[in-house]
Coordinates of C-alpha atoms in Angstrom, one line a residue:
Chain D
X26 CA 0.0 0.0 0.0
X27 CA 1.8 3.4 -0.9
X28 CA 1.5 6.3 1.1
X29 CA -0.4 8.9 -1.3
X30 CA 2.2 11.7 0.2
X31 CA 4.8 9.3 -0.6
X32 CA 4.0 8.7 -3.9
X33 CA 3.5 12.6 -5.0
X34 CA 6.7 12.7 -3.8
X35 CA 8.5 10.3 -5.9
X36 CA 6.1 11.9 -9.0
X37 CA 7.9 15.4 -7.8
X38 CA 11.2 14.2 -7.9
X39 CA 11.2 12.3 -11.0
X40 CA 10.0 15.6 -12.8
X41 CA 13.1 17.4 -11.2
X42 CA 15.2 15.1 -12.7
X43 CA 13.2 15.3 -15.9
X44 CA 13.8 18.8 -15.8
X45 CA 17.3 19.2 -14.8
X46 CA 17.6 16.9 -18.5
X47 CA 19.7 13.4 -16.6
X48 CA 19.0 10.3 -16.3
X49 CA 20.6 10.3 -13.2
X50 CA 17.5 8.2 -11.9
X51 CA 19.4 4.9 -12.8
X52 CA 21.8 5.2 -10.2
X53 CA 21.4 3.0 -6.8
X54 CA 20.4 4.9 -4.1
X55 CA 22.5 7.0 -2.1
X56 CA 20.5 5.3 1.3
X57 CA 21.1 3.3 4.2
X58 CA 19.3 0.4 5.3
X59 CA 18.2 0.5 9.1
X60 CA 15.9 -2.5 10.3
X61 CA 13.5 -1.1 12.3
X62 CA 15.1 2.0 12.7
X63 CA 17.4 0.0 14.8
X64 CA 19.6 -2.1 12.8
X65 CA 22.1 -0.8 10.5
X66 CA 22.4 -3.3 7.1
X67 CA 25.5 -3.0 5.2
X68 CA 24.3 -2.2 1.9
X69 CA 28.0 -1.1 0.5
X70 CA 31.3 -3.4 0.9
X71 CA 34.6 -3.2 0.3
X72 CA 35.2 -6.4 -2.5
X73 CA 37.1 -9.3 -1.8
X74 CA 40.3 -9.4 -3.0
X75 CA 40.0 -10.9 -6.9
X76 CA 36.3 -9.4 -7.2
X77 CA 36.1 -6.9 -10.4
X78 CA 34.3 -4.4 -9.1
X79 CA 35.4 -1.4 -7.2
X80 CA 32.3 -1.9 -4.7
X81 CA 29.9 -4.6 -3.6
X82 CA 26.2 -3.2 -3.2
X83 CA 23.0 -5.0 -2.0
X84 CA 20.3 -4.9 -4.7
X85 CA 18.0 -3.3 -2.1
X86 CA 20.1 0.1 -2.9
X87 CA 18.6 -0.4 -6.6
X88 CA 14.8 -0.9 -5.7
X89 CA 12.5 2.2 -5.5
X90 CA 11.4 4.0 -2.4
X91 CA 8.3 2.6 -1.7
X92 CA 10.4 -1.1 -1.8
X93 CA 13.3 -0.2 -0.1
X94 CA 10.5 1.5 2.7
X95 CA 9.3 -2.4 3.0
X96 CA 12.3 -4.0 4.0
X97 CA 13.2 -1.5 6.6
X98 CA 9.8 -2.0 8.6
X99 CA 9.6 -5.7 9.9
X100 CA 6.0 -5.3 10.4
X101 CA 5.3 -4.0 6.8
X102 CA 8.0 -6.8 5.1
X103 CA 5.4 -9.3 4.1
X104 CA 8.6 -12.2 3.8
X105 CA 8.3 -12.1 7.9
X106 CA 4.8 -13.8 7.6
X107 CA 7.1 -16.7 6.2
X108 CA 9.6 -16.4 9.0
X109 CA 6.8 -17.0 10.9
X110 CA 5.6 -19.8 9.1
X111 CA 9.4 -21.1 9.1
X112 CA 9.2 -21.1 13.2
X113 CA 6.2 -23.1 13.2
X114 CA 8.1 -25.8 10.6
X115 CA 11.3 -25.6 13.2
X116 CA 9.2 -26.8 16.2
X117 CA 6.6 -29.4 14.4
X118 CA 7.5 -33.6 14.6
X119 CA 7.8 -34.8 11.2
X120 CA 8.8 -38.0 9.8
X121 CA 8.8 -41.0 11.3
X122 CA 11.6 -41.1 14.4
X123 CA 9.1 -38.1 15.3
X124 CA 11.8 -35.4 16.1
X125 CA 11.4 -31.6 15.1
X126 CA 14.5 -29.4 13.9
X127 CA 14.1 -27.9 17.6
X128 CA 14.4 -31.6 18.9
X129 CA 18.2 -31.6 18.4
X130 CA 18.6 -27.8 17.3
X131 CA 16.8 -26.0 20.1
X132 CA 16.2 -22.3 19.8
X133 CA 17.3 -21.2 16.1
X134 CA 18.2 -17.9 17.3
X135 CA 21.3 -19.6 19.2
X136 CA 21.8 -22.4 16.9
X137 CA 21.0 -21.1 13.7
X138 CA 23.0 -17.9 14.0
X139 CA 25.5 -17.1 11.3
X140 CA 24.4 -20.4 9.5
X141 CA 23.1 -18.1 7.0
X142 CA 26.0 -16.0 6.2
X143 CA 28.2 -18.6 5.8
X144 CA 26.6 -21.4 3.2
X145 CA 27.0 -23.1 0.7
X146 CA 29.4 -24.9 2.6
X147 CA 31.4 -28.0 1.3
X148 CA 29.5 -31.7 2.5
X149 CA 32.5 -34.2 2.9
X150 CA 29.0 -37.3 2.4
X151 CA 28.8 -35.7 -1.0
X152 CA 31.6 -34.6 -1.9
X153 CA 29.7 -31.3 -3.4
X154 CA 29.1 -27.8 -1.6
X155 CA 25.7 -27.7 -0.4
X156 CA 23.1 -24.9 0.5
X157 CA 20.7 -24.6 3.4
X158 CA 17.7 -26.2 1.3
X159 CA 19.6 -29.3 0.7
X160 CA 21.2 -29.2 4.4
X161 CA 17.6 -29.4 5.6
X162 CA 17.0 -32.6 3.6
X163 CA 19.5 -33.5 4.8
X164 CA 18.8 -33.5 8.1
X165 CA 15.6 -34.9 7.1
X166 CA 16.3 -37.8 5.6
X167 CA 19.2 -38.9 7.9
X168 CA 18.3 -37.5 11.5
X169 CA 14.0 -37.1 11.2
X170 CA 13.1 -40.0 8.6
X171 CA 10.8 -37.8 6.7
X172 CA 10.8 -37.3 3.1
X173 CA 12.9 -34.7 1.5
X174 CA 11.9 -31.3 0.4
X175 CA 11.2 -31.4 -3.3
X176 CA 12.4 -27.9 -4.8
X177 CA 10.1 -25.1 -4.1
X178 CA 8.0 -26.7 -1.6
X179 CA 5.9 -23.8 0.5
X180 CA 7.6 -25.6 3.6
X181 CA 11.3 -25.6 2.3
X182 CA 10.7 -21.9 1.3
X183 CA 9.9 -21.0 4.8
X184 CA 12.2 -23.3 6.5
X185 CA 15.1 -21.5 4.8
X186 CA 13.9 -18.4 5.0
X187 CA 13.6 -18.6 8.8
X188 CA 16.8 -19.9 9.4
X189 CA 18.7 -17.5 6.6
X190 CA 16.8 -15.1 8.9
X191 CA 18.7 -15.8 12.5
X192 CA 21.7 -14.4 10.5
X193 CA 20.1 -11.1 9.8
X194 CA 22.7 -8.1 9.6
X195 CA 25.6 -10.6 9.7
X196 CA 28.2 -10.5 6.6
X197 CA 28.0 -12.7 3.9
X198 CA 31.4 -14.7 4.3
X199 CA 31.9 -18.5 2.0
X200 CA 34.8 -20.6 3.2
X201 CA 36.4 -21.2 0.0
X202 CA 39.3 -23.2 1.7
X203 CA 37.1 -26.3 2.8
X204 CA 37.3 -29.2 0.6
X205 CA 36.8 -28.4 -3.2
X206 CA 35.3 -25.5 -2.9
X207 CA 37.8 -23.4 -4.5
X208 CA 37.2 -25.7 -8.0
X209 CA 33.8 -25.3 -7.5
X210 CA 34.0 -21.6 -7.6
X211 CA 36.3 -21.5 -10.6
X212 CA 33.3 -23.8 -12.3
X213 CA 30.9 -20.9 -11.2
X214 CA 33.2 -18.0 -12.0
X215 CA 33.4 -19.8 -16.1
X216 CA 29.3 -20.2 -15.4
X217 CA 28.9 -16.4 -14.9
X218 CA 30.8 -15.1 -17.7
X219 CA 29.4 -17.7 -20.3
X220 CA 27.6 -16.4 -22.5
X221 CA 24.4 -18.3 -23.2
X222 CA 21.0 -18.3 -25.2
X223 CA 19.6 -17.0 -27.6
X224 CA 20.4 -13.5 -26.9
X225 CA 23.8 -14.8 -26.3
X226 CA 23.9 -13.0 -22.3
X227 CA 26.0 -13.8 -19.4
X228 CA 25.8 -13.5 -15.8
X229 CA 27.9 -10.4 -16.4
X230 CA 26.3 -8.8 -19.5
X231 CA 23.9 -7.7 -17.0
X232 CA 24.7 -7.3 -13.6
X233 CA 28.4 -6.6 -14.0
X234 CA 28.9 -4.6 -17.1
X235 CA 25.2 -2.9 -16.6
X236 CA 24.0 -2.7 -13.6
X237 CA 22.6 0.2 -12.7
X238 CA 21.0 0.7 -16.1
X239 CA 17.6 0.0 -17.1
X240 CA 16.6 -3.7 -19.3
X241 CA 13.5 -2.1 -20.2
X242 CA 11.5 -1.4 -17.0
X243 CA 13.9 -3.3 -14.6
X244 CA 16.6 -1.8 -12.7
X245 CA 19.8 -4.1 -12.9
X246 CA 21.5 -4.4 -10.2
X247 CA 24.8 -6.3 -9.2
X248 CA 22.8 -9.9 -8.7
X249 CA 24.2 -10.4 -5.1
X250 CA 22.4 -13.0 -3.3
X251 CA 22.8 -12.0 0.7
X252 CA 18.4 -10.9 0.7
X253 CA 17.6 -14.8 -0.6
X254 CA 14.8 -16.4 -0.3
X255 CA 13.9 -12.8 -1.2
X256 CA 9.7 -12.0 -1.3
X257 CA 9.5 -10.6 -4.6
X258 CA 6.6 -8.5 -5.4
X259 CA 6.1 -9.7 -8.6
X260 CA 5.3 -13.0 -7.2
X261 CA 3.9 -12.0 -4.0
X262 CA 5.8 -14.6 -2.6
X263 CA 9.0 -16.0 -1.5
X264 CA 11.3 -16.8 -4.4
X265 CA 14.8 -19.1 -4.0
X266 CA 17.6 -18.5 -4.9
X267 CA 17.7 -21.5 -7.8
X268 CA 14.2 -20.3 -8.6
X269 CA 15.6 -16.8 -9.7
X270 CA 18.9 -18.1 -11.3
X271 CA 16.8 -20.4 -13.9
X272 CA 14.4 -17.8 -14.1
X273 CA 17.7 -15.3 -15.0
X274 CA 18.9 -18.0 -17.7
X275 CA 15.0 -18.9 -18.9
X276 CA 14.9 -14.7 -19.8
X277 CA 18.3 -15.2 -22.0
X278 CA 16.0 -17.6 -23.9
X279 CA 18.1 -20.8 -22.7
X280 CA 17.5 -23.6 -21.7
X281 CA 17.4 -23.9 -18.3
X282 CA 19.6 -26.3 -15.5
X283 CA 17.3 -28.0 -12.5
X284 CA 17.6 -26.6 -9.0
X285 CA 20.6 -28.3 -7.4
X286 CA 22.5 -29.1 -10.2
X287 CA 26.1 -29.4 -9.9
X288 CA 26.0 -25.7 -12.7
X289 CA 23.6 -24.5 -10.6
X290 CA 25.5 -24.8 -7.4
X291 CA 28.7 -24.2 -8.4
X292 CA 27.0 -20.2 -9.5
X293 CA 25.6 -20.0 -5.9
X294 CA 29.1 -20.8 -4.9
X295 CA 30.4 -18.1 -6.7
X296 CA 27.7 -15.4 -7.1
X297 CA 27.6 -15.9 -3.0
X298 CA 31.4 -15.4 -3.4
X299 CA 30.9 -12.0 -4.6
X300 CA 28.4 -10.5 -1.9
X301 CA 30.9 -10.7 0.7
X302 CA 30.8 -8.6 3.6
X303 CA 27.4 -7.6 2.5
X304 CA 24.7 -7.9 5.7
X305 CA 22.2 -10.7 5.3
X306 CA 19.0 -9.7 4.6
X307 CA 16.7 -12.7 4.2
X308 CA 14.0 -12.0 3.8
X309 CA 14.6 -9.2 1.3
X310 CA 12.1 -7.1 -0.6
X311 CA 12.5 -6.7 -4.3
X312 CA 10.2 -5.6 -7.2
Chain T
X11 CA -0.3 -20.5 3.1
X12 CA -1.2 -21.1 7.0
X13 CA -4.8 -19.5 7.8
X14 CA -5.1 -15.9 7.6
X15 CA -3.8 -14.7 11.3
X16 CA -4.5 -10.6 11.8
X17 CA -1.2 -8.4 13.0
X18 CA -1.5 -4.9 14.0
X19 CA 0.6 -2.5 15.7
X20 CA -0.4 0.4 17.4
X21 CA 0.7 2.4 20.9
X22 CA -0.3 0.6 24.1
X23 CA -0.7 4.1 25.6
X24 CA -1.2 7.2 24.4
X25 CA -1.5 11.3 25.2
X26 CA -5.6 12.2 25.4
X27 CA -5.8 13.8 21.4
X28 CA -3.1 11.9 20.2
X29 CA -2.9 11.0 16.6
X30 CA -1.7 7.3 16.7
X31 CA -0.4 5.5 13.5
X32 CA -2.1 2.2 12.9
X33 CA -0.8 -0.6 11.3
X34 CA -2.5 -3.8 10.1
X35 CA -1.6 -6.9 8.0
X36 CA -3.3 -10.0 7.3
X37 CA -2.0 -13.3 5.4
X38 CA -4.0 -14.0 2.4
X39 CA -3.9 -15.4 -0.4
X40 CA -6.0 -12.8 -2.1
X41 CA -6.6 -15.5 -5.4
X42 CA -7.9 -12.2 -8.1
X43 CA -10.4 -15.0 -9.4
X44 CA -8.4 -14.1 -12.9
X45 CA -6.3 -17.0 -12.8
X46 CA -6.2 -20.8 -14.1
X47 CA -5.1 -23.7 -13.2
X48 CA -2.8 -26.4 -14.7
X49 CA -5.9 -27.9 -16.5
X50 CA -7.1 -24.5 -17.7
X51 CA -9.8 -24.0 -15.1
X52 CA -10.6 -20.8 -13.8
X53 CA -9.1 -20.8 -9.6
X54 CA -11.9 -19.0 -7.7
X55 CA -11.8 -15.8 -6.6
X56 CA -10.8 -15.3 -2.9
X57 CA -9.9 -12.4 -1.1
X58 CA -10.8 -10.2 2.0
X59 CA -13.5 -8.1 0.6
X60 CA -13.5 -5.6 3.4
X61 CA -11.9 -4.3 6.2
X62 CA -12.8 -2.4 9.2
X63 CA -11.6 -0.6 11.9
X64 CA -14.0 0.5 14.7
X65 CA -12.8 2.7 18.4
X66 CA -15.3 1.5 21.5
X67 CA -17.8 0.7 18.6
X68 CA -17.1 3.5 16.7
X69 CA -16.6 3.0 13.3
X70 CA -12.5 4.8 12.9
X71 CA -11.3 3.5 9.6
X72 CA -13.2 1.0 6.5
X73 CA -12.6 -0.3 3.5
X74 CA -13.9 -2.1 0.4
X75 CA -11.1 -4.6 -1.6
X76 CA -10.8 -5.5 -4.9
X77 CA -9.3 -8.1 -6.9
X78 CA -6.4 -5.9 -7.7
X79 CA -5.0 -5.6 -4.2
X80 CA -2.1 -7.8 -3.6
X81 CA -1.7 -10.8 -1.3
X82 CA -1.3 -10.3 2.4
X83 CA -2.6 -6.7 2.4
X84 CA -1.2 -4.1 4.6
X85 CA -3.0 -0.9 6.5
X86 CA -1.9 1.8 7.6
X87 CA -4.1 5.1 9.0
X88 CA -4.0 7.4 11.9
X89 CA -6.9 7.8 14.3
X90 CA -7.1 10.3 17.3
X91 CA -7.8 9.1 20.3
X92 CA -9.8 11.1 23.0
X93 CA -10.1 7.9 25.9
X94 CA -8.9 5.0 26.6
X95 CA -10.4 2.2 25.2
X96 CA -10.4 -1.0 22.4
X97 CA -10.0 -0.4 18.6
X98 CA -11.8 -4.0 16.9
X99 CA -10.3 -5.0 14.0
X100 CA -12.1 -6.8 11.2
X101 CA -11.3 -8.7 7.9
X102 CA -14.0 -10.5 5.9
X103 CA -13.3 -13.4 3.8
X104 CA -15.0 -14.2 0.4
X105 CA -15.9 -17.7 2.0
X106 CA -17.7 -15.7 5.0
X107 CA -15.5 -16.1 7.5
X108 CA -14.5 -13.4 9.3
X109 CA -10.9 -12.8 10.9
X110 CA -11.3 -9.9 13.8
X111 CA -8.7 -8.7 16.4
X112 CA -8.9 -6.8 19.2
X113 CA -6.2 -4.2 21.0
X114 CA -6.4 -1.6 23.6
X115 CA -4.7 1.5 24.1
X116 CA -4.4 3.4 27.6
X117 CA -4.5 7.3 27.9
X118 CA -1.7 8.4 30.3

């Protein structure tokens, strides 16, 4: 719901710009992100050493006013009715040795914390980095008995969503020195700069040669992951991570990889890779 | 999604003329009724038709919704409050139901 003073703002200052003759409008915003009015997101981050640009910016810094006005007012995000819904999942039995994730895990607040800032991690069982989705299948195959999560289930959304969430304001930070993981990045790193589909676009073409320019009505930003699941407007509902990258290659007019996929993970490895230091803001608000 | 739960936030006390800010969210689908299904069947419309916001049974704040208006819709309006009291909050469902809440608010 926009605030009708709100909105003849944003009318007013688009016209100035308009007037003033610049397209200045593309730029991210010069903002900061403060949950609640009471904790400070870091929205701007110094790269990683090896990162090509000069500074890592959460896409919230590229979505209008009224968006970015979402994500700052916990009561107003509508991705915290899916925390919500994630707590309920945390503490209900399921499966058949009739445990919970709070049977072994307790409180998520304590247990969960930082979880979300710092996966994909490498699994030594599979000899493949993993994400939190399939670390909660994990866990529910080997430890509750139940049957896996298949991808995009409501309940997986909100699972991960909740426990992405216990990390909240904490920097993005992969450990690239566990097990493969350093191969598995340079498999992403060739993933994001191939070029692919029919209109022949790469990770890059867009959100690290353009962003900050309009593709048609959409604001580019730099693709960094630290707001996923993120509850896109669009959909009016919480959206993956794997969701939006096939969604991303789908609009090149490509054919598409399944969610998990060694491709698939190996990008979240390194597209994760380049949001360090940026605060985790699951769930983020986008357009 | 889980059934529709009502949130709202507002002051627990407040100065005697105070103009208090009023915030309200519901979870709901809010299906437009423009939608098919896999098989190419029209999904039912459902969404909370109307909300309402009444002071000590006073009516403070209502609404009629329309298809248009996204899922898990969000208030937000000021009201001045003169004593203290209970503000009754009320969302109606297109199956009938109704969802309703109730919060006070203390004058100091």
């Amino acid at each position: 719901m926009l605030k009708k003073t709100r909105m003849l703002a944003a009318v007013a200052a688009v016209a100035g710009f308009a007037l003033a003759g610049s397209y200045a409008v593309a730029e991210p915003a010069d903002d900061d992100l403060v949950i609640d009015g009471t904790m400070k997101m870091t929205v701007r981050a110094k790269p990683p050493e090896g990162h090509p640009l000069d500074e890592v910016r959460s896409g919230w810094l590229y979505r209008t006013e009224e968006t970015r006005a979402l994500e700052e007012d916990t009561f107003q995000n509508p991705g915290m009715l899916y925390v919500e819904r994630g707590e309920e999942i945390w503490n209900t039995a399921d499966g058949k040795a009739g445990k919970s994730c709070a049977s072994c895990h307790g409180e998520a607040a304590a247990s969960m914390k930082g979880v979300g800032a710092s996966f994909p991690k490498w699994d030594a069982d599979a000899k493949r980095p993993i994400n939190i989705e399939l670390r909660i299948n994990k866990c529910r195959q080997e430890n509750m008995q139940a049957e896996p999560y298949k991808f995009d289930h409501a309940d997986q959304k909100a699972l991960t969503t909740y426990i992405k969430h216990q990390s909240l304001g904490m920097p993005v930070s992969v450990d690239l020195s566990q097990g493969d993981m350093q191969s598995w990045w340079e498999k992403g790193k060739e993933t994001y700069y191939t070029r692919t589909g029919q209109l022949n676009l790469s990770c890059a073409s867009c959100h690290e040669l353009n962003n900050g320019k309009y593709i048609r009505a959409d604001h580019l930003s730099q693709g960094n992951v630290n707001g996923f699941p993120t509850y896109r407007l669009k959909q009016a509902n919480m959206v993956s991570l794997h969701n939006r990258f096939r969604g991303c290659i789908r609009d090149t007019r490509a054919e598409y990889p399944k969610a998990f996929t060694d491709v698939l993970m190996a990008l979240e490895v390194y597209v994760t890779w380049r949001g360090t230091g940026l605060s985790v803001e699951t769930p983020a608000v986008r357009q | 999604m889980a059934k529709p739960r009502p949130r709202v936030k507002l002051p627990k006390t407040a100065s005697a003329g105070e103009v208090i800010t009023i915030k309200t969210l519901i979870n709901h689908v809010m299906e437009s009724g423009q939608r098919k299904d896999k098989e190419g069947k029209p999904i039912p419309r459902q969404i909370i038709n109307k909300f309402t916001c009444e002071f000590n049974g006073t009516p403070v704040f209502s609404c009629d919704i329309e298809p248009a208006i996204s899922a898990n819709p969000y208030f937000e309006f000021t009201a001045k409050v003169m004593e203290s009291g209970k503000f009754k909050f009320s969302w109606v469902d297109d199956n009938g139901e109704t969802y309703t809440h109730e919060q006070g608010i203390q004058i100091k």
